[in-house]
Coordinates of C-alpha atoms in Angstrom, one line a residue:
X1 CA -5.1 -10.7 -6.9
X2 CA -7.5 -9.1 -9.3
X3 CA -8.5 -5.5 -8.9
X4 CA -12.3 -5.5 -8.7
X5 CA -14.0 -2.3 -10.0
X6 CA -15.4 -0.5 -7.0
X7 CA -16.1 3.2 -6.2
X8 CA -13.9 4.8 -3.6
X9 CA -14.9 7.8 -1.6
X10 CA -12.8 10.8 -0.9
X11 CA -11.9 11.8 2.6
X12 CA -11.3 15.2 4.2
X13 CA -7.5 15.8 4.3
X14 CA -6.2 18.9 2.5
X15 CA -3.6 17.6 0.2
X16 CA -0.5 19.3 -1.3
X17 CA -0.2 19.9 -5.0
X18 CA 1.7 17.2 -6.9
X19 CA 5.5 17.3 -6.8
X20 CA 7.2 19.3 -9.6
X21 CA 4.2 21.4 -10.7
X22 CA 6.4 23.0 -13.4
X23 CA 6.6 19.6 -15.2
X24 CA 3.8 18.3 -17.3
X25 CA 2.0 15.6 -15.2
X26 CA -0.6 14.8 -17.8
X27 CA -0.3 11.8 -20.2
X28 CA -1.8 14.1 -22.8
X29 CA 1.5 16.0 -22.9
X30 CA 3.5 12.8 -23.4
X31 CA 1.3 11.0 -25.9
X32 CA -0.4 13.9 -27.6
X33 CA -3.9 13.0 -26.3
X34 CA -6.6 15.5 -25.4
X35 CA -7.2 16.2 -21.8
X36 CA -9.9 14.0 -20.3
X37 CA -11.7 13.3 -17.0
X38 CA -9.6 10.3 -15.9
X39 CA -6.6 10.3 -13.6
X40 CA -3.9 7.6 -13.4
X41 CA -1.5 6.5 -10.7
X42 CA 1.3 4.0 -11.0
X43 CA 3.2 2.3 -8.2
X44 CA 6.4 0.5 -9.0
X45 CA 7.3 -1.5 -5.9
X46 CA 9.9 -4.0 -5.0
X47 CA 7.6 -6.9 -5.9
X48 CA 4.7 -5.5 -7.9
X49 CA 3.9 -3.0 -10.7
X50 CA 0.4 -1.6 -10.3
X51 CA -1.6 1.0 -12.3
X52 CA -5.0 2.5 -11.4
X53 CA -7.1 4.7 -13.5
X54 CA -10.0 6.5 -11.9
X55 CA -12.7 9.0 -12.9
X56 CA -14.2 11.4 -10.4
X57 CA -17.8 10.8 -9.3
X58 CA -20.2 12.5 -7.0
X59 CA -19.0 10.4 -4.1
X60 CA -15.3 10.1 -4.9
X61 CA -13.9 8.2 -7.9
X62 CA -14.8 5.2 -10.0
X63 CA -12.1 2.8 -11.0
X64 CA -12.2 2.5 -14.8
X65 CA -9.1 0.4 -15.4
X66 CA -6.3 -1.2 -13.5
X67 CA -3.2 -3.4 -13.9
X68 CA -1.2 -5.5 -11.5
X69 CA 1.8 -7.7 -12.2
X70 CA 4.4 -9.4 -10.0
X71 CA 7.8 -8.2 -11.4
X72 CA 10.2 -9.0 -8.4
X73 CA 12.2 -5.9 -9.2
X74 CA 14.1 -6.2 -5.9
X75 CA 15.2 -9.8 -6.6
X76 CA 18.8 -10.1 -5.4
X77 CA 19.0 -6.5 -4.3
X78 CA 19.7 -7.3 -0.6
X79 CA 22.9 -9.2 -1.5
X80 CA 24.2 -7.1 -4.4
X81 CA 22.9 -3.6 -3.8
X82 CA 21.9 -3.5 -7.5
X83 CA 18.8 -4.2 -9.6
X84 CA 19.4 -7.3 -11.6
X85 CA 19.1 -7.4 -15.4
X86 CA 16.3 -10.0 -15.5
X87 CA 14.4 -8.1 -12.8
X88 CA 14.7 -4.8 -14.7
X89 CA 13.5 -6.5 -17.9
X90 CA 10.4 -7.8 -16.2
X91 CA 9.6 -4.4 -14.8
X92 CA 10.1 -2.6 -18.1
X93 CA 7.8 -5.1 -19.8
X94 CA 5.1 -4.4 -17.2
X95 CA 5.6 -0.7 -17.5
X96 CA 5.3 -0.9 -21.2
X97 CA 1.9 -2.7 -20.7
X98 CA 0.9 0.2 -18.4
X99 CA 1.9 2.8 -21.0
X100 CA -0.1 0.9 -23.6
X101 CA -3.2 1.0 -21.3
X102 CA -2.7 4.7 -20.7
X103 CA -2.5 5.4 -24.4
X104 CA -6.0 4.1 -24.9
X105 CA -7.9 6.9 -23.2
X106 CA -7.6 10.6 -22.4
X107 CA -5.8 11.1 -19.1
X108 CA -6.1 14.5 -17.3
X109 CA -3.2 13.8 -14.9
X110 CA -0.8 11.0 -14.3
X111 CA 1.7 10.3 -11.5
X112 CA 4.1 7.4 -11.1
X113 CA 6.2 6.6 -8.1
X114 CA 9.0 4.0 -7.3
X115 CA 9.7 2.9 -3.8
X116 CA 12.2 0.8 -1.8
X117 CA 14.0 -1.1 -4.6
X118 CA 14.8 2.0 -6.5
X119 CA 15.6 3.9 -3.3
X120 CA 18.2 1.4 -2.3
X121 CA 19.7 0.3 -5.6
X122 CA 22.9 2.0 -6.8
X123 CA 21.6 1.7 -10.3
X124 CA 18.1 2.8 -9.5
X125 CA 18.4 6.1 -11.3
X126 CA 19.9 4.5 -14.4
X127 CA 17.1 2.0 -14.4
X128 CA 14.4 4.7 -14.4
X129 CA 16.2 6.5 -17.2
X130 CA 16.0 3.3 -19.2
X131 CA 12.3 3.1 -18.3
X132 CA 11.7 6.6 -19.7
X133 CA 13.6 5.9 -22.9
X134 CA 11.7 2.6 -23.6
X135 CA 8.2 3.4 -22.3
X136 CA 7.8 7.2 -22.0
X137 CA 7.1 6.8 -18.3
X138 CA 9.4 7.9 -15.5
X139 CA 8.4 7.0 -12.0
X140 CA 9.6 9.4 -9.3
X141 CA 11.4 7.8 -6.4
X142 CA 9.6 8.8 -3.2
X143 CA 10.8 8.7 0.4
X144 CA 9.6 6.3 3.1
X145 CA 7.7 9.2 4.7
X146 CA 5.8 10.0 1.5
X147 CA 4.9 6.3 1.3
X148 CA 3.4 6.4 4.7
X149 CA 1.6 9.6 3.9
X150 CA 0.0 8.2 0.8
X151 CA -1.1 5.0 2.6
X152 CA -2.6 7.1 5.3
X153 CA -4.5 9.3 2.9
X154 CA -6.0 6.3 1.1
X155 CA -6.9 4.5 4.4
X156 CA -8.4 7.6 6.2
X157 CA -12.0 6.7 5.2
X158 CA -11.7 3.6 7.3
X159 CA -11.3 5.6 10.5
X160 CA -14.3 6.0 12.8
X161 CA -15.5 8.7 15.2
X162 CA -14.4 6.7 18.3
X163 CA -10.8 6.4 17.0
X164 CA -8.2 8.6 18.8
X165 CA -5.2 7.0 17.1
X166 CA -4.5 4.6 14.3
X167 CA -1.5 2.3 13.7
X168 CA -1.2 1.7 10.0
X169 CA 1.2 -0.9 8.5
X170 CA 2.1 -1.7 4.9
X171 CA 4.1 -4.9 4.4
X172 CA 5.8 -4.3 1.1
X173 CA 8.3 -6.2 -1.0
X174 CA 11.5 -4.5 0.1
X175 CA 10.4 -2.8 3.4
X176 CA 7.6 -2.5 5.9
X177 CA 6.2 0.9 6.7
X178 CA 4.6 1.7 10.0
X179 CA 2.6 4.9 10.5
X180 CA 1.4 6.2 13.8
X181 CA -1.6 8.5 13.2
X182 CA -3.5 11.0 15.3
X183 CA -7.2 11.3 14.6
X184 CA -8.4 14.8 15.7
X185 CA -11.8 14.8 17.3
X186 CA -14.4 15.7 14.7
X187 CA -16.0 18.5 16.8
X188 CA -12.7 20.3 17.3
X189 CA -11.7 20.3 13.7
X190 CA -12.2 23.4 11.6
X191 CA -13.8 22.9 8.1
X192 CA -11.4 21.3 5.7
X193 CA -9.0 20.2 8.5
X194 CA -7.3 16.8 8.0
X195 CA -9.1 13.7 9.4
X196 CA -5.7 12.1 10.1
X197 CA -2.3 13.4 11.0
X198 CA 1.0 11.5 10.7
X199 CA 2.8 11.9 14.0
X200 CA 5.4 9.2 13.5
X201 CA 6.6 6.6 11.0
X202 CA 9.3 4.0 10.6
X203 CA 10.5 2.1 7.5
X204 CA 11.9 -1.3 8.3
X205 CA 14.3 -2.8 5.6
X206 CA 12.3 -6.0 5.9
X207 CA 9.8 -6.9 3.2
X208 CA 8.4 -10.1 1.7
X209 CA 11.0 -10.2 -1.1
X210 CA 14.0 -9.5 1.1
X211 CA 12.8 -11.9 3.7
X212 CA 11.9 -14.6 1.2
X213 CA 15.4 -14.5 -0.3
X214 CA 17.1 -14.7 3.1
X215 CA 14.7 -16.8 5.2
X216 CA 11.9 -17.9 2.9
X217 CA 12.4 -21.6 3.1
X218 CA 12.9 -21.5 6.9
X219 CA 9.6 -19.7 7.3
X220 CA 7.8 -23.0 6.5
X221 CA 9.2 -24.4 9.8
X222 CA 8.0 -23.2 13.2
X223 CA 11.6 -22.4 14.3
X224 CA 12.4 -20.3 11.2
X225 CA 9.0 -18.5 11.3
X226 CA 9.4 -17.5 14.9
X227 CA 13.0 -16.3 14.3
X228 CA 11.7 -13.8 11.7
X229 CA 8.9 -12.8 14.1
X230 CA 11.5 -12.0 16.8
X231 CA 13.8 -10.1 14.4
X232 CA 10.9 -7.9 13.3
X233 CA 9.6 -7.4 16.8
X234 CA 13.0 -6.0 17.9
X235 CA 12.7 -3.2 15.4
X236 CA 9.1 -2.5 16.3
X237 CA 9.8 -2.3 20.0
X238 CA 12.3 0.5 19.4
X239 CA 9.5 2.5 17.5
X240 CA 7.0 1.7 20.3
X241 CA 9.3 3.1 23.0
X242 CA 9.6 6.4 21.1
X243 CA 5.9 6.9 20.7
X244 CA 4.5 5.0 23.8
X245 CA 2.1 3.2 21.5
X246 CA 1.5 0.4 24.0
X247 CA 0.4 2.9 26.6
X248 CA -2.0 4.5 24.1
X249 CA -3.4 1.1 23.3
X250 CA -4.2 0.5 26.9
X251 CA -6.0 3.8 27.0
X252 CA -8.3 2.7 24.2
X253 CA -9.4 4.2 20.9
X254 CA -6.5 2.9 18.8
X255 CA -7.3 1.2 15.4
X256 CA -5.0 -1.2 13.7
X257 CA -5.1 -1.0 9.9
X258 CA -3.2 -3.2 7.5
X259 CA -2.7 -2.6 3.8
X260 CA -0.7 -5.2 1.9
X261 CA -1.1 -8.5 0.1
X262 CA -0.4 -10.3 3.4
X263 CA -3.4 -8.9 5.2
X264 CA -5.8 -9.1 2.3
X265 CA -4.7 -12.8 2.0
X266 CA -5.4 -13.3 5.7
X267 CA -8.8 -11.7 5.2
X268 CA -9.6 -13.9 2.2
X269 CA -8.8 -17.0 4.2
X270 CA -10.7 -15.8 7.3
X271 CA -13.8 -15.1 5.1
X272 CA -13.4 -18.5 3.4
X273 CA -13.7 -16.9 -0.1
X274 CA -13.7 -19.3 -3.0
X275 CA -11.7 -16.7 -4.9
X276 CA -10.4 -13.3 -3.9
X277 CA -12.9 -10.5 -4.1
X278 CA -11.8 -7.0 -3.3
X279 CA -15.3 -5.6 -2.4
X280 CA -15.6 -8.2 0.4
X281 CA -12.1 -7.7 1.7
X282 CA -11.5 -3.9 1.6
X283 CA -12.7 -2.2 4.7
X284 CA -13.6 -5.4 6.6
X285 CA -12.6 -5.7 10.3
X286 CA -11.5 -9.1 11.6
X287 CA -11.6 -10.1 15.2
X288 CA -8.0 -10.8 16.2
X289 CA -8.9 -14.4 17.1
X290 CA -10.3 -14.9 13.6
X291 CA -7.1 -13.3 12.0
X292 CA -4.9 -15.6 14.2
X293 CA -6.8 -18.6 13.0
X294 CA -6.4 -17.6 9.4
X295 CA -2.6 -17.2 9.9
X296 CA -2.5 -20.7 11.5
X297 CA -4.4 -22.1 8.5
X298 CA -2.0 -20.5 6.0
X299 CA 1.0 -21.9 7.9
X300 CA -0.5 -25.4 8.0
X301 CA -1.1 -25.5 4.2
X302 CA 2.6 -25.8 3.3
X303 CA 4.0 -24.9 0.0
X304 CA 1.8 -27.1 -2.2
X305 CA -1.4 -26.0 -0.3
X306 CA -0.5 -22.3 -0.6
X307 CA 0.2 -22.7 -4.3
X308 CA -3.3 -24.3 -4.8
X309 CA -5.2 -21.8 -2.6
X310 CA -7.4 -19.4 -4.6
X311 CA -6.3 -16.4 -2.5
X312 CA -2.6 -17.2 -2.9
X313 CA -1.5 -19.0 -6.0
X314 CA 1.9 -20.2 -7.3
X315 CA 3.2 -16.7 -8.0
X316 CA 2.9 -15.6 -4.4
X317 CA 3.7 -18.8 -2.5
X318 CA 7.2 -17.7 -1.5
X319 CA 6.1 -14.4 -0.1
X320 CA 3.1 -15.3 2.0
X321 CA 4.7 -16.8 5.1
X322 CA 7.5 -14.1 5.3
X323 CA 4.7 -11.5 5.2
X324 CA 2.7 -13.4 7.8
X325 CA 5.8 -13.4 10.1
X326 CA 6.0 -9.6 9.8
X327 CA 2.3 -9.4 10.6
X328 CA 2.7 -11.8 13.6
X329 CA 5.4 -9.5 15.0
X330 CA 3.1 -6.5 14.7
X331 CA 0.4 -8.6 16.4
X332 CA 2.7 -9.6 19.2
X333 CA 4.1 -6.1 20.0
X334 CA 0.7 -4.3 19.7
X335 CA -2.0 -6.7 20.8
X336 CA -5.1 -4.9 19.6
X337 CA -8.5 -6.7 19.6
X338 CA -9.2 -6.3 15.9
X339 CA -7.6 -5.7 12.5
X340 CA -9.1 -3.5 9.8
X341 CA -8.1 -4.7 6.3
X342 CA -7.5 -2.2 3.5
X343 CA -7.0 -3.3 -0.1
X344 CA -5.8 0.2 -1.1
X345 CA -2.6 2.1 -0.9
X346 CA -0.2 4.4 -2.8
X347 CA -2.2 4.5 -6.0
X348 CA -5.4 5.5 -4.3
X349 CA -3.5 8.1 -2.3
X350 CA -2.0 9.6 -5.5
X351 CA -5.4 9.7 -7.2
X352 CA -6.9 11.5 -4.2
X353 CA -4.1 14.1 -4.3
X354 CA -4.5 14.8 -8.0
X355 CA -8.3 15.2 -7.8
X356 CA -8.2 17.4 -4.8
X357 CA -5.5 19.6 -6.3
X358 CA -7.8 20.0 -9.3
X359 CA -10.7 21.0 -7.0
X360 CA -13.2 18.5 -8.3
X361 CA -16.7 19.0 -6.8
X362 CA -16.5 15.5 -5.1
X363 CA -13.4 16.6 -3.3
X364 CA -14.9 19.9 -2.1
X365 CA -18.1 18.1 -1.0
X366 CA -16.1 15.6 1.0
X367 CA -14.3 18.4 2.9
X368 CA -17.4 19.0 5.0
X369 CA -17.9 15.4 6.3
X370 CA -16.1 12.1 6.9
X371 CA -17.3 9.4 4.6
X372 CA -16.7 5.6 4.6
X373 CA -15.6 3.5 1.8

């Protein structure tokens, strides 16, 4: 899906300084460029390689450049425990393209992270050493908890005053992260206090790449699709019992937020978009009946129909229904009345951290109020 240029607004959370403050985090240090106003964040996932470059504005930051490519880094990982050579070659090529983009403009700070594929692979560290040698970039492997925290920070602007809790899910390539979030009442928060607090998270080793390799073909049948739904639901119910999420839902004030290609695709179908447009999708809230209808429409398309759909395309056809099965399990275990869709994630969270650590005026101004996207 294309990354449409759109301003994003900062939210209130106080954010920690970037990891390893003793190391140069600016691309200027790596490429000999002068320090500039732009910040850059790179997310190397199990399925995608994504770069986002943003410049601070009075209301948050403006996206000035972006890059996204499906690399399928985790291809075959579930069966071998290793990153495959063709997958690593694809990822290195994408990262080289990112490095070339970064070299075109002054960058004040840069952070890059790697997630589930590099966490799980026995040759993950060796692969990142190769990446550094060939591109000058070295993504830092982050924990599942930090993934959840970054997603929470980027999605915090979507919370509303009536929310007491939020259930945030991110269906990735190699895993699915679930974050259980407390939203402190606005009137009880001191100035600068977080708008969202992570009180529980779980990382399921079930993502669209791993599921597509194991059960992708069967997901095109009702029996195979529901088998995946039941498997995922079993994991979710264990998390639900620990945090009594179902009870909280019955008490009201719980918002369901989804950030992943699966939910943005559902939104694109639900909104009947002739082509995917981020400004129309990011931050929209779908009635659950509408989201259910979109899921049914996607399932009914079949492989050829999904490949031809403007919000899916041939590169993503194998991953859509496995992702929809994960979403259907979440929908089954936590039957909330609406779904808030977020086309934002780790990159936006990293940019917010860097800008706040540098104490940009936009970040300070946002500390006194909650702003929407």
